[in-house]
XYZ file of C-alpha atoms in Angstrom:
562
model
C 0.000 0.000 0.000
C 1.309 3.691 -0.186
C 1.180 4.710 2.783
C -0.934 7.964 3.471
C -0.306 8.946 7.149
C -3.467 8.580 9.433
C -1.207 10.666 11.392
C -4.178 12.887 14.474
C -7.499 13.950 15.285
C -8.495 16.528 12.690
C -9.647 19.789 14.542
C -10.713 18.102 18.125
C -13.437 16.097 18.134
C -13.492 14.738 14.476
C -12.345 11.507 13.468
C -8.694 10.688 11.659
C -7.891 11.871 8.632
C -5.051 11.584 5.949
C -1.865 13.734 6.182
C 0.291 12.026 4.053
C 1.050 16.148 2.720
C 2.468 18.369 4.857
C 2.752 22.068 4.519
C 5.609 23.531 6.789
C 6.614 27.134 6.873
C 8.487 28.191 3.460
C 11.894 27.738 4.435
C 14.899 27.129 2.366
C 16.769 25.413 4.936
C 13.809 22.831 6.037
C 13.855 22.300 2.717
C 17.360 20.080 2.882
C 17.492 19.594 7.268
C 17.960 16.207 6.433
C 21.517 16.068 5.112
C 22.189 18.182 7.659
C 25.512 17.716 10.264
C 23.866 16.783 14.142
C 27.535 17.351 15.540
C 27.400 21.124 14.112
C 23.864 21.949 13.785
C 21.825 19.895 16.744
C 19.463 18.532 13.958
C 19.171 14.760 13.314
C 20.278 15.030 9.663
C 22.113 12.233 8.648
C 25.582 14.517 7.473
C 25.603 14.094 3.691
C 28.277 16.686 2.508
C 30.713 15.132 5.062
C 30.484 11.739 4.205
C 32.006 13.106 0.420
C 34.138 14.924 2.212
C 35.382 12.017 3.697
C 35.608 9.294 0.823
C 37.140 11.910 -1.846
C 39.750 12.960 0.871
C 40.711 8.806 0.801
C 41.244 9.430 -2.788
C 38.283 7.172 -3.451
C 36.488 7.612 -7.025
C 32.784 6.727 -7.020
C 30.828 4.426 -9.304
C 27.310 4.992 -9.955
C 24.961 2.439 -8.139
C 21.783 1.573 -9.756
C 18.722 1.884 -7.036
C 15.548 -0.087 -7.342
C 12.442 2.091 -6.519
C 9.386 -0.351 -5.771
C 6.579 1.512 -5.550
C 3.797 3.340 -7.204
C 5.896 4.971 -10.592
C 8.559 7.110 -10.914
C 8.232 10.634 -13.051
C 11.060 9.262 -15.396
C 11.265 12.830 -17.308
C 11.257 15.034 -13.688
C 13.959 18.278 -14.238
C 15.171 16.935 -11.245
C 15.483 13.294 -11.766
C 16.002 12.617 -15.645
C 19.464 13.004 -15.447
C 19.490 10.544 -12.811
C 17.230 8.143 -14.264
C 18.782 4.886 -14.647
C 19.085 3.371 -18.881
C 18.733 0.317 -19.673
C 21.481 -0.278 -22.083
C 20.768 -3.318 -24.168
C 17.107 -2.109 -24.987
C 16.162 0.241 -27.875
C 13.793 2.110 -26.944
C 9.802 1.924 -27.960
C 10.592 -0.417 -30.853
C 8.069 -3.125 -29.907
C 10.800 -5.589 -29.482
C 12.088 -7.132 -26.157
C 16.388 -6.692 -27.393
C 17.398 -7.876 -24.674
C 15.913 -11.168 -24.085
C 14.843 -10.636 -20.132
C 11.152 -11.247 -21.260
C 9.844 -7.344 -21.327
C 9.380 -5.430 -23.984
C 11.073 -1.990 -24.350
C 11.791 -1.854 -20.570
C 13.812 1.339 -21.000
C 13.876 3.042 -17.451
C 11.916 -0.089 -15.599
C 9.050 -2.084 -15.309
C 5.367 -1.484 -14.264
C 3.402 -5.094 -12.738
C 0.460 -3.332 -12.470
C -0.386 -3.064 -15.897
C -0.998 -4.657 -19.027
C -2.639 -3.846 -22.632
C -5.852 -2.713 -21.631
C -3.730 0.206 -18.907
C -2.743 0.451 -15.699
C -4.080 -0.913 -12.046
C -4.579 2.430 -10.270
C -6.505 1.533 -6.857
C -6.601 -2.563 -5.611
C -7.878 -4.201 -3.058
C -6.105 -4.063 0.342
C -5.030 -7.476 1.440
C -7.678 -8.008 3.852
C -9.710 -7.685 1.229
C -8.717 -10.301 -0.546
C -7.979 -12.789 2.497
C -11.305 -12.450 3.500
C -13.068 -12.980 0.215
C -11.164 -16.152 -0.740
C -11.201 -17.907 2.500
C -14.929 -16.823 3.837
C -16.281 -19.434 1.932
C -13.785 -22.171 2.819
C -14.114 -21.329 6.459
C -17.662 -19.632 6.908
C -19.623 -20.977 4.140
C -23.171 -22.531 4.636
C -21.652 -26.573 5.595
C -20.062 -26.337 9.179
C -18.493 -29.691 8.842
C -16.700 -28.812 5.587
C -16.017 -25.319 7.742
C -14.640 -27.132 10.631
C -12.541 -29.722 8.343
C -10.879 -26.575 6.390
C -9.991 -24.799 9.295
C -8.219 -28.457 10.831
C -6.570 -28.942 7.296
C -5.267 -25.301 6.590
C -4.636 -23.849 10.315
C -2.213 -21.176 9.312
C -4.797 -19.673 6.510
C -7.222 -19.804 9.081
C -5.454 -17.985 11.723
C -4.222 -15.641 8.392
C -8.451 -15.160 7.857
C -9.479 -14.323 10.990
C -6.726 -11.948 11.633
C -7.761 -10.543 7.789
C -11.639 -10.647 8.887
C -11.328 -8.490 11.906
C -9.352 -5.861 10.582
C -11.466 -5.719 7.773
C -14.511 -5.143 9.731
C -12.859 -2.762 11.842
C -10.955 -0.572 8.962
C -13.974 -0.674 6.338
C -16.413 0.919 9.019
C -14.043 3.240 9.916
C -13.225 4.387 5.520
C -17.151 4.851 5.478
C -18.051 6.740 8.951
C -14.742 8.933 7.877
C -15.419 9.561 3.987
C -19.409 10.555 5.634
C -17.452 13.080 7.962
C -15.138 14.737 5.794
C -17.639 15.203 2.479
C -19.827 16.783 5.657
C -17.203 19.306 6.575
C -16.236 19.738 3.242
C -19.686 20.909 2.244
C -19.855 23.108 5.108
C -16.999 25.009 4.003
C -19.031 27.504 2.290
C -20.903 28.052 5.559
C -17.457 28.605 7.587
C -16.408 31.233 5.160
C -19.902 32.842 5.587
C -19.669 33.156 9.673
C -16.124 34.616 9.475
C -17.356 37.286 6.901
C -14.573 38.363 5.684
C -12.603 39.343 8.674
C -9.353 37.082 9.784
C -9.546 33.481 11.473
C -9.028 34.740 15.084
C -9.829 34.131 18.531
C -11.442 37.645 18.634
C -13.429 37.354 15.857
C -14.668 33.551 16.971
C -15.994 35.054 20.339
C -18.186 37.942 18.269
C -19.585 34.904 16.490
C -23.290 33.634 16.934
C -24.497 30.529 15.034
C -28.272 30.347 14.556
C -28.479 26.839 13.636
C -26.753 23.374 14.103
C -25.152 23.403 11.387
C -23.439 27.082 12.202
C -22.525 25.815 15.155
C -20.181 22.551 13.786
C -18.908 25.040 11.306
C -18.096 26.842 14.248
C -16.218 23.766 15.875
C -14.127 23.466 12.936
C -13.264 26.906 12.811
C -12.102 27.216 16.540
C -9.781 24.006 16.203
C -8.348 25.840 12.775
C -7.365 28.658 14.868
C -4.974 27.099 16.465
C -2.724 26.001 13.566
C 0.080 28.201 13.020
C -0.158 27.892 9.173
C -4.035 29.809 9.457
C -4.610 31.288 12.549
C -4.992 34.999 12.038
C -4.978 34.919 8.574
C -7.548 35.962 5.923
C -10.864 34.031 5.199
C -9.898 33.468 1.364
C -6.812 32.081 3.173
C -8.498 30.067 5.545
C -10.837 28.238 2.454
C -7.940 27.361 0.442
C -6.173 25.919 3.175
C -9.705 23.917 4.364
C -10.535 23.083 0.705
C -6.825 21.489 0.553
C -6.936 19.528 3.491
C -10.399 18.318 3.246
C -9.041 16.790 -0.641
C -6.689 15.050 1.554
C -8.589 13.768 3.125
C -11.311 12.587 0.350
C -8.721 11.457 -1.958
C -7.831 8.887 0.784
C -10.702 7.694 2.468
C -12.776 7.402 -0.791
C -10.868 4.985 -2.436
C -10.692 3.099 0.807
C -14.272 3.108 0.990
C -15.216 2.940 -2.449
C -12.568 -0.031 -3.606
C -9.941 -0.973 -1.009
C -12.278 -2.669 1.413
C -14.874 -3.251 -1.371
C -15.313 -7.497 -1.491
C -16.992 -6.987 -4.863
C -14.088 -4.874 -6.467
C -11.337 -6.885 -7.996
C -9.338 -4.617 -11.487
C -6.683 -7.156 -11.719
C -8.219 -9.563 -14.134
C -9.210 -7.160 -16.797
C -6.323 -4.944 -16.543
C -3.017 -7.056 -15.758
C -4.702 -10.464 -17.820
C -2.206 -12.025 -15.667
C -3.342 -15.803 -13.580
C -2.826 -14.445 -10.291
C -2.442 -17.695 -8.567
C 0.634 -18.953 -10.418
C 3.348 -17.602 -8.710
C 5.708 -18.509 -10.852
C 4.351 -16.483 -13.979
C 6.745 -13.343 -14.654
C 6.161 -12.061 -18.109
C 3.521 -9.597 -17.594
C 2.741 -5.803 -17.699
C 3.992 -3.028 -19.258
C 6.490 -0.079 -19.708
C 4.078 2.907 -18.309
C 7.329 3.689 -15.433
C 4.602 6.706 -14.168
C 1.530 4.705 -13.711
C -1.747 6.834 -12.764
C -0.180 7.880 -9.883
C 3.413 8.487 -9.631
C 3.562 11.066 -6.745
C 4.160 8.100 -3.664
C 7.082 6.945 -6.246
C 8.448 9.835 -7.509
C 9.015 11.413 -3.955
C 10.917 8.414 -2.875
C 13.176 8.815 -6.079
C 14.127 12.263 -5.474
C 14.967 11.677 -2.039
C 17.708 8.975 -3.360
C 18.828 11.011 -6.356
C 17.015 14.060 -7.100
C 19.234 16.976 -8.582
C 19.518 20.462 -8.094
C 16.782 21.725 -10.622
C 17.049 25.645 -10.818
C 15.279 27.528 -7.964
C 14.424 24.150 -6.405
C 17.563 23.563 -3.836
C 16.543 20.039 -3.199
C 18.692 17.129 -3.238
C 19.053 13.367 -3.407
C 21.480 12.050 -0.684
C 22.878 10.415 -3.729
C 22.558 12.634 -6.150
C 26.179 12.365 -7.182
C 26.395 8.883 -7.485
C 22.588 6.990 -7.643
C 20.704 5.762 -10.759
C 16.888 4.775 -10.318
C 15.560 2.074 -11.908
C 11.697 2.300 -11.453
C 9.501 -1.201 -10.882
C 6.000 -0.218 -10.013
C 4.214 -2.625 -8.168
C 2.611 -0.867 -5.724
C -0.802 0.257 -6.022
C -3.511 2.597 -4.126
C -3.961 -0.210 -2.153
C -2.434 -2.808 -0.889
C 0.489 -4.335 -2.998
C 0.242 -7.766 -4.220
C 2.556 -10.808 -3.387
C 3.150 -11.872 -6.713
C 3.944 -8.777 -8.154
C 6.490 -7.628 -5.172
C 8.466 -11.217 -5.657
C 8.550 -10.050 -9.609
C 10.205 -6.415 -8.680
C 12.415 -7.661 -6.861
C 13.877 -10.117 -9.344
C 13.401 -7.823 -11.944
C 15.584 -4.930 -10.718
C 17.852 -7.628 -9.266
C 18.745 -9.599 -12.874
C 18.640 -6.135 -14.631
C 21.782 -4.914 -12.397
C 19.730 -2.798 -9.306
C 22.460 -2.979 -6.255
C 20.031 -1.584 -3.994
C 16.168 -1.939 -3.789
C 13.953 0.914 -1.879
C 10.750 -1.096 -0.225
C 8.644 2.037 0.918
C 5.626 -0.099 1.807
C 3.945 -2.786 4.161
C 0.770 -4.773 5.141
C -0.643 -6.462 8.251
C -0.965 -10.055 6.377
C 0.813 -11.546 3.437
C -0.869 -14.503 1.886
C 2.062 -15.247 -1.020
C 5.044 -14.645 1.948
C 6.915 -17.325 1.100
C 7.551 -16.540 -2.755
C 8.501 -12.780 -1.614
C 10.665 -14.213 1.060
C 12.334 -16.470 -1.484
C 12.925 -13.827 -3.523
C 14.787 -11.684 -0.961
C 16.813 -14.783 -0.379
C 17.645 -14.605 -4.486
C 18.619 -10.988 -3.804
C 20.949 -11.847 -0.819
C 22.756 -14.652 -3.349
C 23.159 -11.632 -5.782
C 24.645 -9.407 -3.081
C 21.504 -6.702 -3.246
C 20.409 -4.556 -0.431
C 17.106 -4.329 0.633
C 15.912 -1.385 2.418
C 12.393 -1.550 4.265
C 10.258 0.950 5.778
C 8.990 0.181 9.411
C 5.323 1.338 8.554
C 3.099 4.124 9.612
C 0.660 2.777 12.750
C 3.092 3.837 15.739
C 3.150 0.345 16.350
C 5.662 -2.246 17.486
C 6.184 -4.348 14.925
C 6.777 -7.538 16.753
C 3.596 -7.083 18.238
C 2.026 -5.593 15.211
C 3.556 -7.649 11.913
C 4.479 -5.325 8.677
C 4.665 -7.477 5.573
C 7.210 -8.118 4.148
C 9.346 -8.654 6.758
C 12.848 -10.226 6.871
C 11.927 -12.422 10.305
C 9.772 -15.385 9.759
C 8.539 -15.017 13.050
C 8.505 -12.084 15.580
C 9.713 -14.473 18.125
C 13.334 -15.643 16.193
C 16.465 -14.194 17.559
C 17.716 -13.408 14.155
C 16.204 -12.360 10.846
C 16.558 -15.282 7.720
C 18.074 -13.112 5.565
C 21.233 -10.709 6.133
C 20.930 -7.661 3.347
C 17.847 -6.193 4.818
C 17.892 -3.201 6.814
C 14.452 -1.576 8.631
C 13.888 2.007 8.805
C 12.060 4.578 11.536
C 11.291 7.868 10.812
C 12.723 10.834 13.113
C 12.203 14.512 13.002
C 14.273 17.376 13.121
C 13.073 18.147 16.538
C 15.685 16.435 19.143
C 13.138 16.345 22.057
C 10.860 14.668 19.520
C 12.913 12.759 17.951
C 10.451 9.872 16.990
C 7.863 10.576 14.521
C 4.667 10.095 16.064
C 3.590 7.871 13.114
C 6.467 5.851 12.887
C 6.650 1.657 14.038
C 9.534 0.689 16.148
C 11.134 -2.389 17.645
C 14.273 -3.093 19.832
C 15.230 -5.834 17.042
C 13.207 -5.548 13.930
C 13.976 -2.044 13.523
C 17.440 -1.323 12.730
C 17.965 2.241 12.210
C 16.188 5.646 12.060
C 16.009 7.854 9.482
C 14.587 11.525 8.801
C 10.996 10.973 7.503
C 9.127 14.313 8.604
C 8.699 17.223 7.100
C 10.649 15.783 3.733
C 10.626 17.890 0.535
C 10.964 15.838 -2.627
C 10.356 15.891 -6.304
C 6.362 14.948 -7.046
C 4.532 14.802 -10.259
C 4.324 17.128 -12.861
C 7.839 18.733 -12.277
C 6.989 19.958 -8.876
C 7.947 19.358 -5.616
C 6.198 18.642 -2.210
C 6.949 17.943 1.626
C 5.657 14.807 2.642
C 6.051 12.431 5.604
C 6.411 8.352 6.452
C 8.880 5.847 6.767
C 7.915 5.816 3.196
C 10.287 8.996 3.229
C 12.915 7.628 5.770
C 13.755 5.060 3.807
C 14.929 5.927 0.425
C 17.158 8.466 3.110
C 18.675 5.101 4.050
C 18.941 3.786 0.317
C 20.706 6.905 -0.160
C 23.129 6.604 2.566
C 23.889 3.419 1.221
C 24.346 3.972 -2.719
C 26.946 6.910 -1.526
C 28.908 4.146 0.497
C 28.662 1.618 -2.224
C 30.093 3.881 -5.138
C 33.107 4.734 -3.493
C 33.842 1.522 -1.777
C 31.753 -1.202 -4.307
C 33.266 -3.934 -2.727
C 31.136 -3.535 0.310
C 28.884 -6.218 1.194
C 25.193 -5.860 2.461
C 26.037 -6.557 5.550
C 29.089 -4.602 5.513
C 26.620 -1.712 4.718
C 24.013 -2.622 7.390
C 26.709 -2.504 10.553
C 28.569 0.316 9.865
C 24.813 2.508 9.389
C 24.076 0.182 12.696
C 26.780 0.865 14.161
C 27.474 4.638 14.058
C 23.728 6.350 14.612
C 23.383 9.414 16.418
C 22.162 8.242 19.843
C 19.281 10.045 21.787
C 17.060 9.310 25.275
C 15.124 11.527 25.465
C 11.098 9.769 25.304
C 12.891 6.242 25.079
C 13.766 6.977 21.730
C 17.148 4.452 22.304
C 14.830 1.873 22.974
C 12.875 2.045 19.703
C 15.360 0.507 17.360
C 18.903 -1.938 17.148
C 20.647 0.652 16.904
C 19.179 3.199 19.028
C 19.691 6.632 16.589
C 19.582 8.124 13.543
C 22.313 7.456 10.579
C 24.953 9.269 10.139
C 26.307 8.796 6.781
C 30.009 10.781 6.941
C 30.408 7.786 10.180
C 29.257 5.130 8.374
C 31.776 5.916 5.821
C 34.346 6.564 7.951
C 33.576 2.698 9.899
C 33.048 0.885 6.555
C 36.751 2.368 5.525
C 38.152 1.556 7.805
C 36.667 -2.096 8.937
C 35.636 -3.175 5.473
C 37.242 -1.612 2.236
C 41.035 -0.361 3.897
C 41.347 -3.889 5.047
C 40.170 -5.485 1.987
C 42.267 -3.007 0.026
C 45.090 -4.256 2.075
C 44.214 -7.742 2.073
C 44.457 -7.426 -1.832
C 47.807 -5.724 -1.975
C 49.310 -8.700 -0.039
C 47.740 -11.248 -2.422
C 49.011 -9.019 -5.414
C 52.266 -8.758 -3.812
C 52.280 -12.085 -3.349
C 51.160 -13.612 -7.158
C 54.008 -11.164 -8.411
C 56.506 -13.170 -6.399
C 55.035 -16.261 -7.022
C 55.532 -15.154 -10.911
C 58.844 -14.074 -10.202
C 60.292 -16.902 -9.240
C 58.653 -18.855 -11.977
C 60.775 -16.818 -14.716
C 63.800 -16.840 -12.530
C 63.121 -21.298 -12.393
C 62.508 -21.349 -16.279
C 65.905 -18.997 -16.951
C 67.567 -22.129 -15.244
């Protein structure tokens, strides 16, 4: 799923609401705190410009590192990211011919799996959805004894249904009660704009306020909860409606699809649109080259935050900017992503040269686990680094499972695979440093990252803040294509310690508590640890065995003089 913050109570009494979007003050410098220095500044950047301070001052030439973005599309033709697009080089472009022989047709910049010839899979099912609709008729259908016998003969899809069937009936009421509230305050906008009358959203001008009728008086509600956010309060009442009008699409544009299609039993676009048997695992060869997808603004965020360039007044950056190509692989719908089509990505961007693959996503169940988890095993083989966000529910993730996941079971010691890394989101307030949204776990989380408050490339050319371990992430990919290109001997799990093992540590609220590592990366450390444990060693490790074939050769010529 892409992962839309339900992040607080809108305005007081209301119910949650979307705030994927963010809208801080208009501030160059928020624009980049996350690369910035915590030793200089006191902000839980992660220290970008040192950490190429650092490798070019070891003489160290980089080599670009091709990054995997799973998710919803990438804007391949950006101003900020086309230069850093990733090429594939033995494909000729949009000449109906697959030159290449890896079984997709003009696959130029990527791969879309939610596609096919009759479009593009814009909103899916979630995966409770699904659960619930294959297995209610296996274990709840109208013959208890065949009920009883299924549940007996298939105990883990049982205990996978029932989880599936009560968050279902718990999430799906909750899409419809909050789509009902929000198209009700969104129709009473009008009436807010009325009561202020033209005058500024203040406290003064709320007390001189009567409302005649009910409906003036939850306008009124709304109002007084508006004026106290910074970004309105005092400000004009043309103001005021834009910002309302804004946050109230928000809002809509997440609950309806929820409502509408997500948690819909009856709503299923995969057959038309993909063609694709969804039950054989093992089919690959479907889809289509449309990189952007319907929506590409989950995606293309998550891409700039890797490698986004300078693009004239716009001072944002990639923390691999220098160094990153993306390869885009959308298989992530509005909705929950699908088994299958993850398993695909990831071989995909694996066998097509990816180094690093950015997994900004997550779900409560998994039904098709085992193929996904086989396929992060093919990606350890291949020496690929996989980097996971936590998820979005403030949860603790052993407690609260977040699909896919690189333990088998909450309750082993060690995770199954060794190139995964798990990523928290901070903020760039140190006495806050957890983002309120953000999972966490003592051992399933590794690291922190900045994921509030993070301005990116979106859509269209432009740019937006937006917040999630979604954004946290791709901070982490970053870190880790900049450590790769200089040093590309590094292993995955070379990679994973020294981000592990060189965080910027904080206590305050627990925060050390919340992850393995117990702060947020530093990159310019990392760096620093992985040249010195990892590549100087190897480096010097290689110089002896150099050293000691030219001896070996040596003597050879001096035996055959003889």
């Amino acid at each position: 799923m892409k992962r839309i913050l339900i992040a607080a109570a809108f305005y007081g009494g209301f119910a949650m609401m979307a705030a994927q979007a963010v809208a801080p003050e208009n501030d160059k410098d928020l624009k980049t705190w996350y690369h910035k220095d915590y030793a200089t500044t006191k902000v839980y950047g992660v220290n970008t410009e040192n950490a190429y301070k650092f490798l070019e001052s070891k003489g160290l030439k980089p080599k670009s590192v091709v990054v995997g973005v799973l998710d919803s599309g990438v804007e391949v033709d950006h101003p900020g990211l086309v230069k850093n697009m990733w090429k594939n080089p033995n494909e000729v472009p949009n000449n109906g011919k697959d030159d290449d022989g890896n079984g997709y047709i003009d696959d130029v910049y990527g791969w879309n799996f939610l596609g096919g010839k009759n479009g593009d899979v814009d909103v899916d099912n979630m995966e409770v959805t699904r659960v619930v609709k294959k297995y209610k008729p296996l274990f709840e259908g109208d013959d208890s004894t065949k009920n009883k016998a299924n549940q007996t003969k298939m105990p883990e899809e049982f205990a996978m249904y029932m989880k599936s069937k009560d968050i279902f009936t718990k999430k799906s009421e909750e899409a419809k009660q909050s789509l009902q509230l929000y198209t009700m305050i969104n129709n009473a906008i009008p009436d807010m704009i009325k009561l202020l009358n033209g005058k500024n959203l203040t406290k003064e001008t709320l007390a001189g306020i009567k409302p005649a009728t009910q409906q003036d008086a939850m306008a009124m509600q709304v109002l007084a909860q508006v004026s106290n956010d910074p970004q309105v309060a005092g400000k004009p009442a043309a103001e005021v409606e834009t910002y309302l009008k804004a946050q109230m699409k928000e809002a809509l544009d997440y609950f309806t699809p929820q409502a509408e299609k997500g948690f819909n039993l009856d709503f299923d676009p995969r057959a038309s649109i993909v063609g694709d048997n969804y039950d054989d695992y093992s089919e690959k060869s479907y889809g289509n080259n449309h990189y952007e997808g319907p929506d590409a603004k989950h995606g293309t965020h998550v891409a700039g935050i890797i490698a986004g360039l300078v693009n004239g007044s716009e001072n944002q950056y990639g923390v691999a900017s220098r160094v990153a190509k993306i390869m885009t692989v959308r298989a992530v719908p509005d909705g929950d992503e699908r088994d299958k089509d993850v398993a695909n990505a990831v071989r995909y961007a694996v066998d097509n040269g990816a180094k690093i693959l950015n997994m900004s996503f997550g779900k409560p169940v998994s039904p098709g686990k085992n193929v996904v988890w086989d396929a992060f095993k093919y990606a350890e083989s291949k020496g690929v680094l996989l980097v996971k966000a936590a998820g979005n529910e403030n949860e603790d993730i052993a407690e609260h499972q977040y699909f896919p996941t690189n333990f088998k079971a909450a309750t082993d010691e060690k995770p199954f695979i060794n190139n995964m890394i798990v990523v928290g989101a901070n903020t760039n307030d140190a006495d806050m440093l957890k983002a309120s949204f953000s999972n966490y776990d003592a051992k399933m989380v590794d690291v922190f990252a900045p994921g509030d408050k993070i301005y990116s490339t979106v859509p269209d050319g432009k740019y937006e803040y937006l917040q999630g371990t979604s954004m946290a992430s791709p901070v982490v990919a970053g870190a880790a294509a900049v450590l790769l290109a200089y040093m590309p001997n590094l292993k995955p799990e070379q990679i994973i310690e020294s981000l592990v093992k060189t965080t910027n540590a904080n206590t305050t609220n627990g925060f050390d508590k919340l992850s393995r590592s117990a702060g947020v990366i530093d990159v310019a450390k990392a760096a620093e640890y992985a040249y010195s444990n990892f590549y100087r060693s190897n480096s010097s490790s290689n110089s002896v065995k150099k050293s000691a074939k030219k001896q070996k050769t040596n003597k050879a010529i001096e035996k055959s003089k003889l």
